[in-house]
mmCIF file of C-alpha atoms in Angstrom:
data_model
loop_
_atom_site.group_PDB
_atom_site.id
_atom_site.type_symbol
_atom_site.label_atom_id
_atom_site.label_comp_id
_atom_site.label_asym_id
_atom_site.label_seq_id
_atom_site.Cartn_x
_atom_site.Cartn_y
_atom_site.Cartn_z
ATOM 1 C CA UNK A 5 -42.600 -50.858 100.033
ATOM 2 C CA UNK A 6 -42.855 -50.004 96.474
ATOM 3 C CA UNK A 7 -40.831 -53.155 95.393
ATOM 4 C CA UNK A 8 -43.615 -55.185 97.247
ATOM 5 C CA UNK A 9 -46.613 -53.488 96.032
ATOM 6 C CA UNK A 10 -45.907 -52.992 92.599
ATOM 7 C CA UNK A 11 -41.931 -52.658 91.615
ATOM 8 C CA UNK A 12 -41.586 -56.473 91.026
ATOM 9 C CA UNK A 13 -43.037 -59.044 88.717
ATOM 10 C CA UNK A 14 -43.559 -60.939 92.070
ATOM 11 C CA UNK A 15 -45.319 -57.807 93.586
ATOM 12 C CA UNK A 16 -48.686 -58.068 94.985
ATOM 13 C CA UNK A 17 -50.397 -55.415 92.488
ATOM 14 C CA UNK A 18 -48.931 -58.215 89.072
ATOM 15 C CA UNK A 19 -50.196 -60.790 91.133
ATOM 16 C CA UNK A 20 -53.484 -60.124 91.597
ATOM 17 C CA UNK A 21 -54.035 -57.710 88.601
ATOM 18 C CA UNK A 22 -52.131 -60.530 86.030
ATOM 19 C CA UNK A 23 -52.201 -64.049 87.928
ATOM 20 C CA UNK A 24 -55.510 -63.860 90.072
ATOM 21 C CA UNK A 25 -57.885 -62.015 87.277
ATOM 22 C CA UNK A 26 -56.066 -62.192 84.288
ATOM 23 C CA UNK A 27 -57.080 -58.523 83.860
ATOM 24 C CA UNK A 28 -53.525 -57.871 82.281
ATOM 25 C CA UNK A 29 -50.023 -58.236 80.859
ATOM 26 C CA UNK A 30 -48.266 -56.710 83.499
ATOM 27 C CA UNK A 31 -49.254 -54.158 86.341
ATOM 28 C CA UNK A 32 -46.378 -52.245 88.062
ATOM 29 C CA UNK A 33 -45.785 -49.279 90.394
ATOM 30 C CA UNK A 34 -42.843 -46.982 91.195
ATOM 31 C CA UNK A 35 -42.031 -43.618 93.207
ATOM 32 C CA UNK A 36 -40.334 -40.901 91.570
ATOM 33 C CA UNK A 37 -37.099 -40.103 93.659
ATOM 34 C CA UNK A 38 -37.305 -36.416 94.893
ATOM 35 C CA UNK A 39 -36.329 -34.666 97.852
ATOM 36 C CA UNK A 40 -40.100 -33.851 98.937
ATOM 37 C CA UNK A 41 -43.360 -35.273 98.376
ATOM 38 C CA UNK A 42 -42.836 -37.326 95.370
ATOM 39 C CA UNK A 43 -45.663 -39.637 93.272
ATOM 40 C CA UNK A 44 -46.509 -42.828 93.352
ATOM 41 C CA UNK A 45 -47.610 -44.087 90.084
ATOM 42 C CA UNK A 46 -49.242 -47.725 89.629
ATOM 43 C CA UNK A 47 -49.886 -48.348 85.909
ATOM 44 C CA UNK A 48 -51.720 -51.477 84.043
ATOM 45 C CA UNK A 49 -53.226 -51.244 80.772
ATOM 46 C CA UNK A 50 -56.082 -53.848 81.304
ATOM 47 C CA UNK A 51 -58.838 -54.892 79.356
ATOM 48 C CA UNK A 52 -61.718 -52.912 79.374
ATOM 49 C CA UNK A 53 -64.115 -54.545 80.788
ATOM 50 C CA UNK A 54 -62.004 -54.881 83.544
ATOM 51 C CA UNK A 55 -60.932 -51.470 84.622
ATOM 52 C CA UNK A 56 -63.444 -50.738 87.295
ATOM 53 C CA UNK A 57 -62.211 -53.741 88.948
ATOM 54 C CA UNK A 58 -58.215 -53.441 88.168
ATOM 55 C CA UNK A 59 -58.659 -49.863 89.812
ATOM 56 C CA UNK A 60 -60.456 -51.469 92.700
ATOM 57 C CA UNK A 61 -57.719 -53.972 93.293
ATOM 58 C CA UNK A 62 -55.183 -51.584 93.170
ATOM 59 C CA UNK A 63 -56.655 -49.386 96.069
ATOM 60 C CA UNK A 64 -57.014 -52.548 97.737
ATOM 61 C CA UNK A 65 -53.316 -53.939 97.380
ATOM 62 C CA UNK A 66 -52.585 -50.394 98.769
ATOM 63 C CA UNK A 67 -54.652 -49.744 101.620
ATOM 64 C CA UNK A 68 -53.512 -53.773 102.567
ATOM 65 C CA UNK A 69 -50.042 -52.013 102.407
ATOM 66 C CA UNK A 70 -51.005 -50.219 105.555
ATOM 67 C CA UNK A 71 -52.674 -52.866 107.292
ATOM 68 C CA UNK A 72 -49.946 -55.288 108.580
ATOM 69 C CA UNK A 73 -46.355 -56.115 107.816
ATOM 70 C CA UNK A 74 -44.988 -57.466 104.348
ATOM 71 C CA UNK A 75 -44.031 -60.808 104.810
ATOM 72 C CA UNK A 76 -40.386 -62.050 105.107
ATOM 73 C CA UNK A 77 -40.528 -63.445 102.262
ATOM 74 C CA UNK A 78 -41.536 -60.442 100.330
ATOM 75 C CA UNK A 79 -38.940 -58.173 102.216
ATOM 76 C CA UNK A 80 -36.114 -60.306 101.278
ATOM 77 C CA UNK A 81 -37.130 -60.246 97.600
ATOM 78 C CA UNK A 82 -37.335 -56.785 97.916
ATOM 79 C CA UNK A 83 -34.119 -55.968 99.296
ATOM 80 C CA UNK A 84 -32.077 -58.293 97.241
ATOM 81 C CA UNK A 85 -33.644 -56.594 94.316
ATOM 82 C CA UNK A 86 -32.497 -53.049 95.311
ATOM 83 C CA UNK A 87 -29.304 -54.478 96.027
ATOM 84 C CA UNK A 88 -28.734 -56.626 93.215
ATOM 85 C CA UNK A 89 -29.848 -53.698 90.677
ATOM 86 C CA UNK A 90 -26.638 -51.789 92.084
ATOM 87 C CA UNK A 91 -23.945 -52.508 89.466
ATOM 88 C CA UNK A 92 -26.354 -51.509 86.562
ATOM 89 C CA UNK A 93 -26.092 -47.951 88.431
ATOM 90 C CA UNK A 94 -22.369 -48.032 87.185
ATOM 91 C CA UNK A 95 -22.987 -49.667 83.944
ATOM 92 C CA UNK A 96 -22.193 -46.660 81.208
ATOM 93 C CA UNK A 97 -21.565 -43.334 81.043
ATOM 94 C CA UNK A 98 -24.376 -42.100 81.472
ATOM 95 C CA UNK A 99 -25.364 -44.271 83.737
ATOM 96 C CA UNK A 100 -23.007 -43.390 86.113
ATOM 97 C CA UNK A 101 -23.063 -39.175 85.603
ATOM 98 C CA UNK A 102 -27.043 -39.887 86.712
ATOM 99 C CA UNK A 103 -25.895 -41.944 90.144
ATOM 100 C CA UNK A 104 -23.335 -39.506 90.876
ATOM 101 C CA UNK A 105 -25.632 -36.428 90.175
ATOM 102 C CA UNK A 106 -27.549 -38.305 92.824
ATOM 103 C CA UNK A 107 -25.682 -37.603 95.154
ATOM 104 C CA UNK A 108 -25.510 -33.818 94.988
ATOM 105 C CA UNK A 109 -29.430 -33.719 93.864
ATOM 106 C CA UNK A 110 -30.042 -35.515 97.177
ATOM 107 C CA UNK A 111 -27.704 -34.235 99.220
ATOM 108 C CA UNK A 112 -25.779 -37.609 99.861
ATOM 109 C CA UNK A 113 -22.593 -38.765 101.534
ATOM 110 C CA UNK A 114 -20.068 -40.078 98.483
ATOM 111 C CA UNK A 115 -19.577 -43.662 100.196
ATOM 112 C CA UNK A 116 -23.999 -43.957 99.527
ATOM 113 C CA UNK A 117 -24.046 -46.556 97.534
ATOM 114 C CA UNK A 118 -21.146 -48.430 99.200
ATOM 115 C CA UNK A 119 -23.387 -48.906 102.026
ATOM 116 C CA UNK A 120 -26.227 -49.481 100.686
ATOM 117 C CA UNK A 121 -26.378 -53.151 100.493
ATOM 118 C CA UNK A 122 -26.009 -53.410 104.150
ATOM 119 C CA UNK A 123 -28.235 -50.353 104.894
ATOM 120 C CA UNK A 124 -31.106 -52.453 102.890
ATOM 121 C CA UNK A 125 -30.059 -55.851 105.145
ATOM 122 C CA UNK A 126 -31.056 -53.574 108.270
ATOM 123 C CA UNK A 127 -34.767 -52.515 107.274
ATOM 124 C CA UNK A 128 -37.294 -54.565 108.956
ATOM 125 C CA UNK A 129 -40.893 -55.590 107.964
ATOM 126 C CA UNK A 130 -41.988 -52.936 111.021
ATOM 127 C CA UNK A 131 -40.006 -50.230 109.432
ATOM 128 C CA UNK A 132 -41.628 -50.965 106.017
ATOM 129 C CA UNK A 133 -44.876 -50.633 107.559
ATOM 130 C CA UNK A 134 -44.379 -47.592 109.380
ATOM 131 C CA UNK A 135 -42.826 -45.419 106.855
ATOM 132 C CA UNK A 136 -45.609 -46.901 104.638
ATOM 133 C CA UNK A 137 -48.151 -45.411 107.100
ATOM 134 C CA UNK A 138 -46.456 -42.371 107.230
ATOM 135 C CA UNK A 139 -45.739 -41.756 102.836
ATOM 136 C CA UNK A 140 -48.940 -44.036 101.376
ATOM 137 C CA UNK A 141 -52.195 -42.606 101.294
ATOM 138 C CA UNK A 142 -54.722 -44.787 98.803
ATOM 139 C CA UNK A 143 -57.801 -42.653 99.881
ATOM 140 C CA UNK A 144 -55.453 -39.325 97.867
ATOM 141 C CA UNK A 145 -54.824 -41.486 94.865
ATOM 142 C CA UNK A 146 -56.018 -39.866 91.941
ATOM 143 C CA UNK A 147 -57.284 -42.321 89.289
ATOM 144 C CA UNK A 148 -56.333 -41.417 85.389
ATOM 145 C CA UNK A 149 -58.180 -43.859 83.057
ATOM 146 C CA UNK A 150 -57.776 -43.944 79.282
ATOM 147 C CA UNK A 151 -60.331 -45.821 77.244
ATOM 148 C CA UNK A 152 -63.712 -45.726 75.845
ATOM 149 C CA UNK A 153 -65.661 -43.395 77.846
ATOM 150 C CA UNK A 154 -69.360 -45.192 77.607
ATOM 151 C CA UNK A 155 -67.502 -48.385 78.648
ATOM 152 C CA UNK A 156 -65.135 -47.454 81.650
ATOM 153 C CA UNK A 157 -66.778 -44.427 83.093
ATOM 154 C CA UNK A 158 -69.683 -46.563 84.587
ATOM 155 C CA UNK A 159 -67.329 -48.721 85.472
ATOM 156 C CA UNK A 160 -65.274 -46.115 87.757
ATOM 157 C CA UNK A 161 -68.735 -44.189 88.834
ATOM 158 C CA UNK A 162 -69.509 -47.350 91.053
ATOM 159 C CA UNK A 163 -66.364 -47.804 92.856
ATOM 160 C CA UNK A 164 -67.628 -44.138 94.265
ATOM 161 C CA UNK A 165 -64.124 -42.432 94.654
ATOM 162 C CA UNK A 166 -65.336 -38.813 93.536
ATOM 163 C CA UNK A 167 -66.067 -36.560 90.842
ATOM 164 C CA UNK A 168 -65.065 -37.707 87.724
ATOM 165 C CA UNK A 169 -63.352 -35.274 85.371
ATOM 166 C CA UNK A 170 -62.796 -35.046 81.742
ATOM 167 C CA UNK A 171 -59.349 -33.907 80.191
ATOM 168 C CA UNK A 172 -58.403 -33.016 76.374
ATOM 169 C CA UNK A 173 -55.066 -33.841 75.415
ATOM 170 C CA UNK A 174 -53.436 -30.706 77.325
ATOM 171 C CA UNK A 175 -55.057 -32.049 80.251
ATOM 172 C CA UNK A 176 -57.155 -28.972 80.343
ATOM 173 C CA UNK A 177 -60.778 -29.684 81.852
ATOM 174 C CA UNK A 178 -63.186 -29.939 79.499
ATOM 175 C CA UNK A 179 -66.625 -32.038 81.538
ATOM 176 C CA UNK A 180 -66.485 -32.529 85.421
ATOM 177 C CA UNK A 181 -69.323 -35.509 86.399
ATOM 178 C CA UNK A 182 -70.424 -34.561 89.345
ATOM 179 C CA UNK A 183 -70.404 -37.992 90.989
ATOM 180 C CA UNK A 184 -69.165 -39.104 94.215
#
Protein backbone atom coordinates (compact mmCIF):
# COMPACT_ATOMS: atom_id res chain seq x y z
CA UNK A 1 0.00 0.00 0.00
CA UNK A 2 2.60 2.41 0.95
CA UNK A 3 4.67 1.71 -2.28
CA UNK A 4 1.44 2.79 -4.20
CA UNK A 5 0.50 5.78 -2.33
CA UNK A 6 3.61 7.38 -1.79
CA UNK A 7 6.90 4.93 -1.64
CA UNK A 8 7.52 5.24 -5.45
CA UNK A 9 8.34 7.96 -7.89
CA UNK A 10 5.39 6.34 -9.83
CA UNK A 11 3.15 6.57 -6.65
CA UNK A 12 -0.07 8.29 -6.77
CA UNK A 13 0.81 11.05 -3.97
CA UNK A 14 4.34 12.24 -6.77
CA UNK A 15 1.91 12.04 -9.32
CA UNK A 16 -0.53 14.25 -8.50
CA UNK A 17 1.47 16.44 -5.99
CA UNK A 18 4.62 16.76 -8.84
CA UNK A 19 3.06 15.80 -12.40
CA UNK A 20 -0.69 16.98 -12.09
CA UNK A 21 -0.02 20.48 -10.06
CA UNK A 22 3.45 20.99 -10.26
CA UNK A 23 3.19 21.84 -6.53
CA UNK A 24 6.67 20.07 -6.03
CA UNK A 25 9.99 18.29 -6.54
CA UNK A 26 9.09 15.18 -5.17
CA UNK A 27 6.30 14.00 -2.64
CA UNK A 28 6.83 10.59 -0.91
CA UNK A 29 5.45 8.49 1.96
CA UNK A 30 6.73 5.59 4.09
CA UNK A 31 5.74 3.50 7.36
CA UNK A 32 8.12 3.08 10.02
CA UNK A 33 8.57 -0.78 10.60
CA UNK A 34 7.54 -1.60 14.27
CA UNK A 35 5.90 -4.33 15.90
CA UNK A 36 2.68 -2.16 16.88
CA UNK A 37 1.03 0.79 15.64
CA UNK A 38 3.65 2.41 13.63
CA UNK A 39 3.44 6.04 11.52
CA UNK A 40 2.80 6.82 8.37
CA UNK A 41 4.60 9.81 7.25
CA UNK A 42 3.87 11.55 3.71
CA UNK A 43 6.32 14.44 3.21
CA UNK A 44 6.55 17.21 0.22
CA UNK A 45 8.12 20.44 0.61
CA UNK A 46 5.86 22.44 -1.86
CA UNK A 47 5.60 25.86 -2.71
CA UNK A 48 3.79 27.96 -0.59
CA UNK A 49 1.15 29.00 -2.13
CA UNK A 50 0.36 25.64 -2.64
CA UNK A 51 0.25 23.95 0.69
CA UNK A 52 -3.39 24.15 1.49
CA UNK A 53 -3.93 22.31 -1.62
CA UNK A 54 -0.79 19.71 -1.50
CA UNK A 55 -2.29 18.81 2.05
CA UNK A 56 -5.68 18.45 0.48
CA UNK A 57 -4.44 16.10 -2.18
CA UNK A 58 -2.70 14.09 0.08
CA UNK A 59 -5.84 13.27 2.28
CA UNK A 60 -7.40 12.66 -0.89
CA UNK A 61 -4.80 10.11 -2.46
CA UNK A 62 -5.36 8.47 1.00
CA UNK A 63 -8.86 8.22 1.69
CA UNK A 64 -8.93 6.96 -2.41
CA UNK A 65 -6.58 4.29 -0.83
CA UNK A 66 -9.59 2.94 0.94
CA UNK A 67 -12.03 3.27 -1.66
CA UNK A 68 -11.33 0.48 -4.24
CA UNK A 69 -8.47 -1.76 -5.24
CA UNK A 70 -4.95 -0.54 -6.58
CA UNK A 71 -4.74 -1.39 -9.97
CA UNK A 72 -2.68 -4.32 -11.41
CA UNK A 73 -0.59 -2.33 -12.72
CA UNK A 74 0.31 -0.49 -9.63
CA UNK A 75 0.53 -3.81 -7.54
CA UNK A 76 3.02 -5.28 -9.79
CA UNK A 77 5.22 -2.16 -9.60
CA UNK A 78 4.89 -2.39 -6.14
CA UNK A 79 5.88 -5.79 -5.52
CA UNK A 80 8.73 -5.93 -7.90
CA UNK A 81 10.02 -2.96 -6.05
CA UNK A 82 10.03 -4.67 -2.60
CA UNK A 83 11.48 -7.51 -4.20
CA UNK A 84 13.99 -6.05 -6.31
CA UNK A 85 15.28 -3.74 -3.27
CA UNK A 86 16.26 -7.21 -1.56
CA UNK A 87 19.98 -7.58 -2.36
CA UNK A 88 20.71 -3.94 -1.17
CA UNK A 89 19.49 -5.52 2.33
CA UNK A 90 22.81 -7.59 2.08
CA UNK A 91 24.90 -4.97 0.56
CA UNK A 92 27.56 -4.01 3.58
CA UNK A 93 28.14 -4.57 6.88
CA UNK A 94 26.04 -2.74 8.24
CA UNK A 95 23.63 -3.30 6.07
CA UNK A 96 23.30 -6.67 6.78
CA UNK A 97 23.72 -6.54 11.00
CA UNK A 98 20.33 -4.13 10.47
CA UNK A 99 18.38 -7.08 8.27
CA UNK A 100 19.47 -9.66 10.56
CA UNK A 101 18.60 -7.61 13.77
CA UNK A 102 15.31 -7.71 11.93
CA UNK A 103 14.71 -10.66 12.48
CA UNK A 104 15.00 -10.90 16.25
CA UNK A 105 13.38 -7.17 16.58
CA UNK A 106 10.41 -8.70 14.74
CA UNK A 107 10.33 -11.87 15.85
CA UNK A 108 11.01 -13.58 12.37
CA UNK A 109 11.72 -17.03 11.01
CA UNK A 110 15.66 -16.97 9.64
CA UNK A 111 14.60 -18.24 6.00
CA UNK A 112 12.30 -14.39 5.95
CA UNK A 113 13.78 -12.95 3.40
CA UNK A 114 14.30 -16.14 1.34
CA UNK A 115 10.69 -16.18 0.92
CA UNK A 116 9.91 -13.11 0.52
CA UNK A 117 9.91 -12.67 -3.13
CA UNK A 118 7.32 -15.26 -3.49
CA UNK A 119 5.37 -14.19 -0.35
CA UNK A 120 5.07 -10.59 -2.25
CA UNK A 121 3.94 -12.64 -5.75
CA UNK A 122 0.93 -13.98 -3.50
CA UNK A 123 -0.64 -10.54 -2.22
CA UNK A 124 -3.58 -9.55 -4.18
CA UNK A 125 -5.11 -6.09 -5.00
CA UNK A 126 -8.13 -7.33 -2.36
CA UNK A 127 -5.60 -8.00 0.28
CA UNK A 128 -4.01 -4.54 -0.30
CA UNK A 129 -7.25 -3.03 0.17
CA UNK A 130 -8.30 -4.74 3.13
CA UNK A 131 -5.33 -4.45 5.28
CA UNK A 132 -5.41 -0.82 4.00
CA UNK A 133 -8.90 -0.50 5.56
CA UNK A 134 -7.88 -2.06 8.50
CA UNK A 135 -4.02 0.15 9.18
CA UNK A 136 -4.96 3.66 7.11
CA UNK A 137 -6.95 6.15 8.70
CA UNK A 138 -6.66 9.79 6.71
CA UNK A 139 -9.41 11.37 8.98
CA UNK A 140 -6.32 10.66 12.22
CA UNK A 141 -3.63 12.19 10.10
CA UNK A 142 -2.11 14.88 11.85
CA UNK A 143 -0.90 17.67 9.53
CA UNK A 144 2.73 19.37 10.47
CA UNK A 145 3.32 22.40 8.18
CA UNK A 146 6.49 24.49 8.16
CA UNK A 147 6.42 27.86 6.47
CA UNK A 148 5.35 31.35 6.77
CA UNK A 149 2.60 31.45 9.15
CA UNK A 150 0.41 34.55 7.55
CA UNK A 151 0.74 32.63 4.24
CA UNK A 152 -0.06 28.85 4.98
CA UNK A 153 -2.17 29.04 8.06
CA UNK A 154 -5.20 30.45 6.04
CA UNK A 155 -4.42 28.19 3.74
CA UNK A 156 -4.85 25.01 6.18
CA UNK A 157 -7.85 26.89 8.26
CA UNK A 158 -10.10 26.25 5.09
CA UNK A 159 -9.50 22.71 4.43
CA UNK A 160 -11.34 22.59 8.13
CA UNK A 161 -9.39 19.55 9.64
CA UNK A 162 -9.24 20.99 13.34
CA UNK A 163 -7.59 23.15 15.69
CA UNK A 164 -4.56 24.41 14.57
CA UNK A 165 -1.62 24.46 16.96
CA UNK A 166 1.54 26.32 17.25
CA UNK A 167 4.94 24.58 18.24
CA UNK A 168 8.50 26.23 19.17
CA UNK A 169 11.35 24.31 18.20
CA UNK A 170 10.95 21.67 21.20
CA UNK A 171 7.64 21.14 19.88
CA UNK A 172 6.29 22.53 23.06
CA UNK A 173 2.81 24.40 22.50
CA UNK A 174 3.10 27.76 22.42
CA UNK A 175 -0.69 29.23 20.45
CA UNK A 176 -3.61 26.69 19.86
CA UNK A 177 -6.21 28.42 17.01
CA UNK A 178 -9.17 27.35 17.95
CA UNK A 179 -10.48 26.47 14.48
CA UNK A 180 -12.20 23.53 13.23
Amino acid sequence: MNQILGGLFSSRINLNLRERHGFTYGAYSSVDENRGVAPLWVSASVRTDATGASIREILAEARAMLEREVSAEELELAKESIARSLPALFQTSGNVISTIGNLFVFDLPPEYYEGLPARLAAVSAREVLESTRRHLTPDRMIVVAVGDRREIEPQIARLGLGPIAHRNADGEVVEEVARS
